[in-house]
mmCIF file of C-alpha atoms in Angstrom:
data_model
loop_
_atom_site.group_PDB
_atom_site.id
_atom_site.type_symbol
_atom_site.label_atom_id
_atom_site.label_comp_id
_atom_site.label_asym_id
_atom_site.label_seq_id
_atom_site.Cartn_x
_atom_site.Cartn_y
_atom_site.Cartn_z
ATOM 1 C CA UNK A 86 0.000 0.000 0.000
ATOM 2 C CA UNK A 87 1.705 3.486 -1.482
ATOM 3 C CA UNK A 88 2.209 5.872 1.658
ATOM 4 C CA UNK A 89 0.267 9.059 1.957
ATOM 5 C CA UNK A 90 1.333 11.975 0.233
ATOM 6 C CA UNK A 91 2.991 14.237 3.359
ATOM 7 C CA UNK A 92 3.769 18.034 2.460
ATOM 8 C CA UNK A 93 6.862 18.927 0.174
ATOM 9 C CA UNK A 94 8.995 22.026 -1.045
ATOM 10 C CA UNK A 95 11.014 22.041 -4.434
ATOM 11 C CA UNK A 96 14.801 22.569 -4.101
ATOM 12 C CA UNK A 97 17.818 22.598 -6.358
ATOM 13 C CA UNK A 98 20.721 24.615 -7.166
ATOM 14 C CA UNK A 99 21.261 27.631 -8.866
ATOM 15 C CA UNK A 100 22.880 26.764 -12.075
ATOM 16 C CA UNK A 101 25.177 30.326 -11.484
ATOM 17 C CA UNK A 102 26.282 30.899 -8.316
ATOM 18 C CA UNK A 103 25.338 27.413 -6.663
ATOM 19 C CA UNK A 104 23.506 28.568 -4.040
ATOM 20 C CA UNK A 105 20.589 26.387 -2.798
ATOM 21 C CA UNK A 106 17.502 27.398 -3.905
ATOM 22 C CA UNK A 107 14.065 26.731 -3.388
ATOM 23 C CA UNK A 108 10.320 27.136 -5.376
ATOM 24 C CA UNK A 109 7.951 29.832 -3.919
ATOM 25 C CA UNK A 110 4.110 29.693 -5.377
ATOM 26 C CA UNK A 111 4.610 32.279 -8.422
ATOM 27 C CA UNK A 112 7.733 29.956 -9.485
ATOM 28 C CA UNK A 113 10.471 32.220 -8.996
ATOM 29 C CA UNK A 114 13.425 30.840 -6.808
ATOM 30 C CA UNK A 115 14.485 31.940 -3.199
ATOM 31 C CA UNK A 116 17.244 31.384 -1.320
ATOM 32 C CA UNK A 117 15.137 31.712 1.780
ATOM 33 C CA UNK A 118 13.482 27.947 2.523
ATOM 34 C CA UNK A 119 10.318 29.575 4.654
ATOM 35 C CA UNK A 120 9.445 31.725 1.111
ATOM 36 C CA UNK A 121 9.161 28.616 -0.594
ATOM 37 C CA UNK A 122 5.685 27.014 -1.280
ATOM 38 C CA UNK A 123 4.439 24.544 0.819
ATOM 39 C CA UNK A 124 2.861 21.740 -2.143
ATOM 40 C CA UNK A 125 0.265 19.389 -0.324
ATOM 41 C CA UNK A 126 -0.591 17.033 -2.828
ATOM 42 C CA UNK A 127 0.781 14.902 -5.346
ATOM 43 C CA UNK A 128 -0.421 16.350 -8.478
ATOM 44 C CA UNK A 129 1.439 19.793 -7.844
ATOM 45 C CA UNK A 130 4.876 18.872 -6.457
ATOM 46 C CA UNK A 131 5.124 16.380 -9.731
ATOM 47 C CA UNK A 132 3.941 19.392 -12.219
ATOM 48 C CA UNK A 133 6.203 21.887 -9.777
ATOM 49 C CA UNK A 134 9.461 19.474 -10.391
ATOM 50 C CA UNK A 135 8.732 19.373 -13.836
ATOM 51 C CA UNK A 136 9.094 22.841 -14.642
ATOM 52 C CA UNK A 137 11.842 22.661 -12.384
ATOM 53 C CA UNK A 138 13.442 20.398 -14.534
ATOM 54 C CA UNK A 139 12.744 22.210 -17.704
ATOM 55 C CA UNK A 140 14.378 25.356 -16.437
ATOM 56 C CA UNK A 141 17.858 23.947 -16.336
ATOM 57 C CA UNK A 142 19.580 27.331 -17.382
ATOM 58 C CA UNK A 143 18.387 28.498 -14.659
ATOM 59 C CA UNK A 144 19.123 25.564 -11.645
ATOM 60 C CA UNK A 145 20.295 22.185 -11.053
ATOM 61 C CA UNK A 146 19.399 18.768 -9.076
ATOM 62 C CA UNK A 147 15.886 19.903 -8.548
ATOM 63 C CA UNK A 148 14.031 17.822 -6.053
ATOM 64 C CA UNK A 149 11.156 17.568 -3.877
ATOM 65 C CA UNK A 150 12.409 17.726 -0.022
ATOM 66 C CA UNK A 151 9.797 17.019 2.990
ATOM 67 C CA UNK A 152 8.722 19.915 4.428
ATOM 68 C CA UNK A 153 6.025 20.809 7.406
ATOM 69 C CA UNK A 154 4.107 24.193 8.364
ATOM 70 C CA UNK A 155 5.794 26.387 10.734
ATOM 71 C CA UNK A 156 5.341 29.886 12.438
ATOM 72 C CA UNK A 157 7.363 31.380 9.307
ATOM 73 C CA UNK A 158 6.785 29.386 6.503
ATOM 74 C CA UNK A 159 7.539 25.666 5.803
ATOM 75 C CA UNK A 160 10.293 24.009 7.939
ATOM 76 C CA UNK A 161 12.650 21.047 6.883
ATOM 77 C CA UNK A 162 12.111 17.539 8.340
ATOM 78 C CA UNK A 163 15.065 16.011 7.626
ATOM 79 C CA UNK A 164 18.728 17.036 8.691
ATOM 80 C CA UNK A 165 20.214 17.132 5.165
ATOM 81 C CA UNK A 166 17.093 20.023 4.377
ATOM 82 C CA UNK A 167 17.885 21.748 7.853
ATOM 83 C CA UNK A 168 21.586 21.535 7.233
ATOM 84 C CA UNK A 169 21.328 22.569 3.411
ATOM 85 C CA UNK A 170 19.516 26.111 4.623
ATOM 86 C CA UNK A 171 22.907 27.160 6.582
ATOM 87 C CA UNK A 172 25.056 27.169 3.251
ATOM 88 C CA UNK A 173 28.433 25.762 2.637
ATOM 89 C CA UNK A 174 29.733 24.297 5.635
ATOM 90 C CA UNK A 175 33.059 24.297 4.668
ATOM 91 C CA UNK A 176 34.214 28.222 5.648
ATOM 92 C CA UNK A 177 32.193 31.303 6.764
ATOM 93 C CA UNK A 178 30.457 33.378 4.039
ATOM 94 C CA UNK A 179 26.531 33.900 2.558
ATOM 95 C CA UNK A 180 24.315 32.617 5.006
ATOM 96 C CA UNK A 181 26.941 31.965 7.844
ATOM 97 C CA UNK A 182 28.535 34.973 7.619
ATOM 98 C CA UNK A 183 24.778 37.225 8.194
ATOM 99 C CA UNK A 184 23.810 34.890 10.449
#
């Protein structure tokens, strides 16, 4: 029996700079995960990652990440989401450096 469908956002990577980036509801890209849409059914998040997919001068590795309401906008679930909103992990700049 196919699980329930539980709530998603659409990341990737910008194809330029290779920041992560993520799908808000007009379908412009943020680099701010609670901007991005929430997408609580099936239907949308596979017609979301297909124009993801189809703009790839514009980002890479799109995918759809689990995601759950918060105060702010949607949340990660998983670490890999939660660590992916930080930045590069590797020195300070972008996101660790304002933060």
């Amino acid at each position: 029996m196919p699980r329930p469908f539980s709530p998603k956002v659409l990341t990737a990577n910008a194809l330029l700079e290779g920041d992560v980036v993520y799908m808000t509801a007009d379908g412009a890209w943020t680099r701010h995960h609670a901007e991005a849409e929430l997408i609580e059914d099936q239907a949308t998040a596979e017609l979301r990652l297909l124009d993801a997919e189809a703009r790839g001068h514009e980002v890479v590795g799109a995918y759809l990440a689990d995601a759950t309401p918060g105060p702010r906008g949607p949340e990660p679930v998983h670490f890999r989401e939660a660590f992916r909103t930080r930045g590069p992990s590797n020195y300070h700049h972008g996101k660790q450096e304002r933060a």
